[in-house]
Amino acid sequence: TEETRPDYDIEPTEKWTIAERNTGQEGEWVGVYSPAGRWQGDIERSRLDRLYSEYSRCSKREDIIRDLKPKDFPQEVGMCLRRYRTRASQGGSRKVKMRNHWATQSRFLSPLRHKYQITQERFASPLNFDMAGREYWSAHDRDRIFGAHHDAYSSRFSGNSVYMNPEYESADLLKSLKWAVWSSECNEPTCTIAIFP
């Protein structure tokens, strides 16, 4: 059963719905609702527009059609919000801890991106990747429908300028640091900028 939030829920629509919502936050926000009218979360309009652009491009790719069998855009956004809820499965026995899923503010990241010509972001999600960046990697294969690459460890960081913000768990921080060092042990110029607590 879905969690009920009477102050956020809408009347059932029998389909996934995205609707303008006054969140009290700065900027334009939309709410995402299940067919039963249950609120799944809010997304800033600019991010939703970017996700739609990525979805429109990626949902036509043969590998995405074959592997993911894309649903319509509102349902994919709703499913994404469910993937990134606290205690949602990350595969195996791992569970999402939302306290580990935050984005570095643009005012901090923009100068770094410019100075070090960052081209890749590892350990991101469709809900928090830097929209000024070129490529990002996420934990869920289904995020490919929103332009992500799957699995930050699926390729070396070598030959690139990479920004990474791994989960703030000791094992994850150590593994990502080891991967960054291993990636630098090559003949290609490599720069990795990491955000660690």
PDB file of C-alpha atoms in Angstrom:
ATOM      1  CA  THR A   1       0.000   0.000   0.000  1.00  0.00           C
ATOM      2  CA  GLU A   2       1.065   3.529  -0.664  1.00  0.00           C
ATOM      3  CA  GLU A   3       1.674   6.059   2.074  1.00  0.00           C
ATOM      4  CA  THR A   4      -1.173   8.547   2.435  1.00  0.00           C
ATOM      5  CA  ARG A   5      -0.392  12.256   2.747  1.00  0.00           C
ATOM      6  CA  PRO A   6      -3.819  13.972   2.827  1.00  0.00           C
ATOM      7  CA  ASP A   7      -2.235  17.427   2.739  1.00  0.00           C
ATOM      8  CA  TYR A   8      -0.336  16.552  -0.482  1.00  0.00           C
ATOM      9  CA  ASP A   9      -2.474  13.875  -2.203  1.00  0.00           C
ATOM     10  CA  ILE A  10      -4.896  14.647  -5.037  1.00  0.00           C
ATOM     11  CA  GLU A  11      -8.050  12.912  -6.262  1.00  0.00           C
ATOM     12  CA  PRO A  12      -7.259   9.615  -8.049  1.00  0.00           C
ATOM     13  CA  THR A  13      -6.706  10.094 -11.790  1.00  0.00           C
ATOM     14  CA  GLU A  14      -6.165   6.438 -12.812  1.00  0.00           C
ATOM     15  CA  LYS A  15      -2.825   7.490 -14.386  1.00  0.00           C
ATOM     16  CA  TRP A  16       0.500   8.927 -13.258  1.00  0.00           C
ATOM     17  CA  THR A  17       0.186  12.698 -13.012  1.00  0.00           C
ATOM     18  CA  ILE A  18       2.560  15.644 -12.811  1.00  0.00           C
ATOM     19  CA  ALA A  19       0.949  18.886 -11.620  1.00  0.00           C
ATOM     20  CA  GLU A  20       2.053  22.340 -10.504  1.00  0.00           C
ATOM     21  CA  ARG A  21       2.273  22.547  -6.723  1.00  0.00           C
ATOM     22  CA  ASN A  22       2.936  25.391  -4.319  1.00  0.00           C
ATOM     23  CA  THR A  23       5.658  24.014  -2.072  1.00  0.00           C
ATOM     24  CA  GLY A  24       6.580  27.269  -0.375  1.00  0.00           C
ATOM     25  CA  GLN A  25      10.091  26.867  -1.775  1.00  0.00           C
ATOM     26  CA  GLU A  26      11.818  29.276  -4.111  1.00  0.00           C
ATOM     27  CA  GLY A  27      11.327  28.473  -7.802  1.00  0.00           C
ATOM     28  CA  GLU A  28       8.661  26.578  -9.719  1.00  0.00           C
ATOM     29  CA  TRP A  29       7.883  23.085  -8.432  1.00  0.00           C
ATOM     30  CA  VAL A  30       5.671  20.233  -9.554  1.00  0.00           C
ATOM     31  CA  GLY A  31       4.218  17.325  -7.622  1.00  0.00           C
ATOM     32  CA  VAL A  32       4.273  13.779  -8.966  1.00  0.00           C
ATOM     33  CA  TYR A  33       1.266  11.568  -8.161  1.00  0.00           C
ATOM     34  CA  SER A  34       0.472   7.866  -8.562  1.00  0.00           C
ATOM     35  CA  PRO A  35      -2.733   6.755 -10.315  1.00  0.00           C
ATOM     36  CA  ALA A  36      -4.328   6.563  -6.848  1.00  0.00           C
ATOM     37  CA  GLY A  37      -3.548  10.277  -6.360  1.00  0.00           C
ATOM     38  CA  ARG A  38      -0.790   9.618  -3.819  1.00  0.00           C
ATOM     39  CA  TRP A  39       1.973  12.224  -3.732  1.00  0.00           C
ATOM     40  CA  GLN A  40       5.355  10.697  -4.641  1.00  0.00           C
ATOM     41  CA  GLY A  41       7.487  13.824  -4.298  1.00  0.00           C
ATOM     42  CA  ASP A  42       8.247  17.237  -5.745  1.00  0.00           C
ATOM     43  CA  ILE A  43      10.677  18.213  -8.485  1.00  0.00           C
ATOM     44  CA  GLU A  44      11.800  21.668  -9.499  1.00  0.00           C
ATOM     45  CA  ARG A  45      10.392  22.587 -12.925  1.00  0.00           C
ATOM     46  CA  SER A  46      13.842  23.176 -14.483  1.00  0.00           C
ATOM     47  CA  ARG A  47      14.973  19.670 -13.472  1.00  0.00           C
ATOM     48  CA  LEU A  48      11.728  18.145 -14.725  1.00  0.00           C
ATOM     49  CA  ASP A  49      12.253  19.863 -18.088  1.00  0.00           C
ATOM     50  CA  ARG A  50      15.796  18.468 -18.292  1.00  0.00           C
ATOM     51  CA  LEU A  51      14.578  14.987 -17.362  1.00  0.00           C
ATOM     52  CA  TYR A  52      11.925  15.229 -20.076  1.00  0.00           C
ATOM     53  CA  SER A  53      14.555  16.206 -22.628  1.00  0.00           C
ATOM     54  CA  GLU A  54      16.751  13.248 -21.618  1.00  0.00           C
ATOM     55  CA  TYR A  55      13.747  10.904 -21.556  1.00  0.00           C
ATOM     56  CA  SER A  56      12.672  12.027 -25.053  1.00  0.00           C
ATOM     57  CA  ARG A  57      16.157  11.303 -26.382  1.00  0.00           C
ATOM     58  CA  CYS A  58      16.923   8.102 -24.471  1.00  0.00           C
ATOM     59  CA  SER A  59      13.525   6.363 -24.615  1.00  0.00           C
ATOM     60  CA  LYS A  60      13.988   6.003 -28.401  1.00  0.00           C
ATOM     61  CA  ARG A  61      17.323   4.179 -28.139  1.00  0.00           C
ATOM     62  CA  GLU A  62      17.176   0.509 -29.104  1.00  0.00           C
ATOM     63  CA  ASP A  63      19.079  -0.654 -26.007  1.00  0.00           C
ATOM     64  CA  ILE A  64      16.740   1.281 -23.690  1.00  0.00           C
ATOM     65  CA  ILE A  65      13.631  -0.048 -25.450  1.00  0.00           C
ATOM     66  CA  ARG A  66      14.981  -3.608 -25.275  1.00  0.00           C
ATOM     67  CA  ASP A  67      16.301  -3.484 -21.699  1.00  0.00           C
ATOM     68  CA  LEU A  68      13.890  -1.150 -19.912  1.00  0.00           C
ATOM     69  CA  LYS A  69      10.649  -1.153 -21.924  1.00  0.00           C
ATOM     70  CA  PRO A  70      10.008   2.539 -21.164  1.00  0.00           C
ATOM     71  CA  LYS A  71       6.760   3.652 -19.592  1.00  0.00           C
ATOM     72  CA  ASP A  72       5.278   7.104 -20.182  1.00  0.00           C
ATOM     73  CA  PHE A  73       7.188  10.069 -18.757  1.00  0.00           C
ATOM     74  CA  PRO A  74       5.071  10.730 -15.630  1.00  0.00           C
ATOM     75  CA  GLN A  75       5.307   7.066 -14.599  1.00  0.00           C
ATOM     76  CA  GLU A  76       9.081   6.986 -15.146  1.00  0.00           C
ATOM     77  CA  VAL A  77       9.470  10.095 -12.963  1.00  0.00           C
ATOM     78  CA  GLY A  78       7.266   8.536 -10.281  1.00  0.00           C
ATOM     79  CA  MET A  79       9.252   5.306 -10.384  1.00  0.00           C
ATOM     80  CA  CYS A  80      12.465   7.331 -10.085  1.00  0.00           C
ATOM     81  CA  LEU A  81      11.166   9.122  -6.987  1.00  0.00           C
ATOM     82  CA  ARG A  82      10.317   5.727  -5.474  1.00  0.00           C
ATOM     83  CA  ARG A  83      13.835   4.404  -6.220  1.00  0.00           C
ATOM     84  CA  TYR A  84      15.364   7.235  -4.209  1.00  0.00           C
ATOM     85  CA  ARG A  85      13.241   7.027  -1.063  1.00  0.00           C
ATOM     86  CA  THR A  86      14.789   6.190   2.269  1.00  0.00           C
ATOM     87  CA  ARG A  87      14.821   2.418   2.745  1.00  0.00           C
ATOM     88  CA  ALA A  88      14.144   1.689  -0.943  1.00  0.00           C
ATOM     89  CA  SER A  89      16.254  -1.167  -2.304  1.00  0.00           C
ATOM     90  CA  GLN A  90      19.538  -0.326  -4.001  1.00  0.00           C
ATOM     91  CA  GLY A  91      20.008  -3.918  -5.061  1.00  0.00           C
ATOM     92  CA  GLY A  92      21.056  -6.785  -2.854  1.00  0.00           C
ATOM     93  CA  SER A  93      20.697  -5.959   0.824  1.00  0.00           C
ATOM     94  CA  ARG A  94      21.555  -2.258   0.418  1.00  0.00           C
ATOM     95  CA  LYS A  95      18.907   0.350   1.191  1.00  0.00           C
ATOM     96  CA  VAL A  96      18.748   3.998   0.185  1.00  0.00           C
ATOM     97  CA  LYS A  97      19.694   6.493   2.891  1.00  0.00           C
ATOM     98  CA  MET A  98      18.449   9.857   1.659  1.00  0.00           C
ATOM     99  CA  ARG A  99      20.759  11.708   4.023  1.00  0.00           C
ATOM    100  CA  ASN A 100      23.531  10.570   1.633  1.00  0.00           C
ATOM    101  CA  HIS A 101      21.820  11.900  -1.508  1.00  0.00           C
ATOM    102  CA  TRP A 102      22.406  15.603  -1.735  1.00  0.00           C
ATOM    103  CA  ALA A 103      23.765  17.774  -4.482  1.00  0.00           C
ATOM    104  CA  THR A 104      26.689  20.136  -4.194  1.00  0.00           C
ATOM    105  CA  GLN A 105      25.437  23.686  -4.645  1.00  0.00           C
ATOM    106  CA  SER A 106      26.073  25.189  -8.086  1.00  0.00           C
ATOM    107  CA  ARG A 107      27.793  28.233  -6.608  1.00  0.00           C
ATOM    108  CA  PHE A 108      30.466  25.869  -5.257  1.00  0.00           C
ATOM    109  CA  LEU A 109      30.558  23.389  -8.141  1.00  0.00           C
ATOM    110  CA  SER A 110      30.499  25.870 -11.059  1.00  0.00           C
ATOM    111  CA  PRO A 111      33.958  27.362 -10.397  1.00  0.00           C
ATOM    112  CA  LEU A 112      35.387  23.845  -9.977  1.00  0.00           C
ATOM    113  CA  ARG A 113      33.745  22.694 -13.213  1.00  0.00           C
ATOM    114  CA  HIS A 114      35.223  25.664 -15.065  1.00  0.00           C
ATOM    115  CA  LYS A 115      38.712  25.530 -13.493  1.00  0.00           C
ATOM    116  CA  TYR A 116      39.179  21.764 -13.862  1.00  0.00           C
ATOM    117  CA  GLN A 117      37.000  21.265 -16.949  1.00  0.00           C
ATOM    118  CA  ILE A 118      34.907  18.610 -15.230  1.00  0.00           C
ATOM    119  CA  THR A 119      33.201  16.359 -17.778  1.00  0.00           C
ATOM    120  CA  GLN A 120      31.834  13.581 -15.576  1.00  0.00           C
ATOM    121  CA  GLU A 121      29.875  13.274 -12.347  1.00  0.00           C
ATOM    122  CA  ARG A 122      29.950   9.959 -10.517  1.00  0.00           C
ATOM    123  CA  PHE A 123      27.526   8.825  -7.764  1.00  0.00           C
ATOM    124  CA  ALA A 124      24.623  11.039  -8.839  1.00  0.00           C
ATOM    125  CA  SER A 125      20.955  10.424  -9.633  1.00  0.00           C
ATOM    126  CA  PRO A 126      18.395  11.973 -11.984  1.00  0.00           C
ATOM    127  CA  LEU A 127      17.172  13.911  -8.946  1.00  0.00           C
ATOM    128  CA  ASN A 128      20.487  15.538  -8.004  1.00  0.00           C
ATOM    129  CA  PHE A 129      22.973  15.502 -10.906  1.00  0.00           C
ATOM    130  CA  ASP A 130      24.597  18.799 -11.876  1.00  0.00           C
ATOM    131  CA  MET A 131      22.514  19.968 -14.835  1.00  0.00           C
ATOM    132  CA  ALA A 132      25.424  21.986 -16.234  1.00  0.00           C
ATOM    133  CA  GLY A 133      27.505  18.807 -16.509  1.00  0.00           C
ATOM    134  CA  ARG A 134      27.865  16.547 -19.541  1.00  0.00           C
ATOM    135  CA  GLU A 135      27.672  13.000 -18.140  1.00  0.00           C
ATOM    136  CA  TYR A 136      26.607  11.394 -14.873  1.00  0.00           C
ATOM    137  CA  TRP A 137      26.568   7.917 -13.338  1.00  0.00           C
ATOM    138  CA  SER A 138      23.884   6.566 -11.015  1.00  0.00           C
ATOM    139  CA  ALA A 139      23.266   3.456  -8.925  1.00  0.00           C
ATOM    140  CA  HIS A 140      20.170   2.281 -10.834  1.00  0.00           C
ATOM    141  CA  ASP A 141      20.174   0.835 -14.335  1.00  0.00           C
ATOM    142  CA  ARG A 142      16.715   2.282 -15.009  1.00  0.00           C
ATOM    143  CA  ASP A 143      18.131   5.815 -14.634  1.00  0.00           C
ATOM    144  CA  ARG A 144      19.590   5.379 -18.126  1.00  0.00           C
ATOM    145  CA  ILE A 145      16.152   6.487 -19.346  1.00  0.00           C
ATOM    146  CA  PHE A 146      17.068   9.932 -17.952  1.00  0.00           C
ATOM    147  CA  GLY A 147      20.517  10.037 -19.570  1.00  0.00           C
ATOM    148  CA  ALA A 148      22.532   8.436 -16.766  1.00  0.00           C
ATOM    149  CA  HIS A 149      25.246   5.857 -17.140  1.00  0.00           C
ATOM    150  CA  HIS A 150      24.747   2.949 -14.795  1.00  0.00           C
ATOM    151  CA  ASP A 151      27.241   2.230 -12.015  1.00  0.00           C
ATOM    152  CA  ALA A 152      30.028   4.671 -11.171  1.00  0.00           C
ATOM    153  CA  TYR A 153      32.420   1.712 -11.094  1.00  0.00           C
ATOM    154  CA  SER A 154      31.530   0.473 -14.579  1.00  0.00           C
ATOM    155  CA  SER A 155      34.432   2.384 -16.148  1.00  0.00           C
ATOM    156  CA  ARG A 156      37.705   3.986 -15.130  1.00  0.00           C
ATOM    157  CA  PHE A 157      37.840   7.700 -14.459  1.00  0.00           C
ATOM    158  CA  SER A 158      41.036   7.812 -16.565  1.00  0.00           C
ATOM    159  CA  GLY A 159      41.499  10.507 -19.175  1.00  0.00           C
ATOM    160  CA  ASN A 160      38.753  12.688 -17.705  1.00  0.00           C
ATOM    161  CA  SER A 161      38.119  15.341 -15.132  1.00  0.00           C
ATOM    162  CA  VAL A 162      35.670  13.788 -12.697  1.00  0.00           C
ATOM    163  CA  TYR A 163      33.608  15.150  -9.824  1.00  0.00           C
ATOM    164  CA  MET A 164      32.328  12.580  -7.323  1.00  0.00           C
ATOM    165  CA  ASN A 165      30.103  12.791  -4.296  1.00  0.00           C
ATOM    166  CA  PRO A 166      29.816   9.176  -3.039  1.00  0.00           C
ATOM    167  CA  GLU A 167      27.498   8.033  -0.268  1.00  0.00           C
ATOM    168  CA  TYR A 168      28.702   9.062   3.163  1.00  0.00           C
ATOM    169  CA  GLU A 169      29.282   5.563   4.458  1.00  0.00           C
ATOM    170  CA  SER A 170      32.843   4.559   5.386  1.00  0.00           C
ATOM    171  CA  ALA A 171      32.935   1.573   3.038  1.00  0.00           C
ATOM    172  CA  ASP A 172      31.597   3.631   0.097  1.00  0.00           C
ATOM    173  CA  LEU A 173      34.009   6.497   0.706  1.00  0.00           C
ATOM    174  CA  LEU A 174      36.992   4.143   0.859  1.00  0.00           C
ATOM    175  CA  LYS A 175      35.933   2.194  -2.233  1.00  0.00           C
ATOM    176  CA  SER A 176      35.439   5.372  -4.291  1.00  0.00           C
ATOM    177  CA  LEU A 177      38.788   6.775  -3.176  1.00  0.00           C
ATOM    178  CA  LYS A 178      40.552   3.532  -4.114  1.00  0.00           C
ATOM    179  CA  TRP A 179      38.797   3.588  -7.519  1.00  0.00           C
ATOM    180  CA  ALA A 180      39.915   7.168  -8.117  1.00  0.00           C
ATOM    181  CA  VAL A 181      43.534   6.326  -7.231  1.00  0.00           C
ATOM    182  CA  TRP A 182      43.442   3.199  -9.427  1.00  0.00           C
ATOM    183  CA  SER A 183      41.972   5.244 -12.291  1.00  0.00           C
ATOM    184  CA  SER A 184      44.839   7.734 -12.040  1.00  0.00           C
ATOM    185  CA  GLU A 185      47.452   5.011 -12.451  1.00  0.00           C
ATOM    186  CA  CYS A 186      47.643   5.296 -16.204  1.00  0.00           C
ATOM    187  CA  ASN A 187      49.341   7.374 -18.888  1.00  0.00           C
ATOM    188  CA  GLU A 188      46.270   9.563 -19.490  1.00  0.00           C
ATOM    189  CA  PRO A 189      45.813  12.850 -17.610  1.00  0.00           C
ATOM    190  CA  THR A 190      43.154  12.298 -14.937  1.00  0.00           C
ATOM    191  CA  CYS A 191      41.681  14.639 -12.344  1.00  0.00           C
ATOM    192  CA  THR A 192      39.208  13.536  -9.687  1.00  0.00           C
ATOM    193  CA  ILE A 193      37.567  16.019  -7.338  1.00  0.00           C
ATOM    194  CA  ALA A 194      35.807  14.336  -4.419  1.00  0.00           C
ATOM    195  CA  ILE A 195      33.376  15.723  -1.866  1.00  0.00           C
ATOM    196  CA  PHE A 196      33.918  13.868   1.414  1.00  0.00           C
ATOM    197  CA  PRO A 197      32.472  14.762   4.832  1.00  0.00           C
TER     198      PRO A 197
END
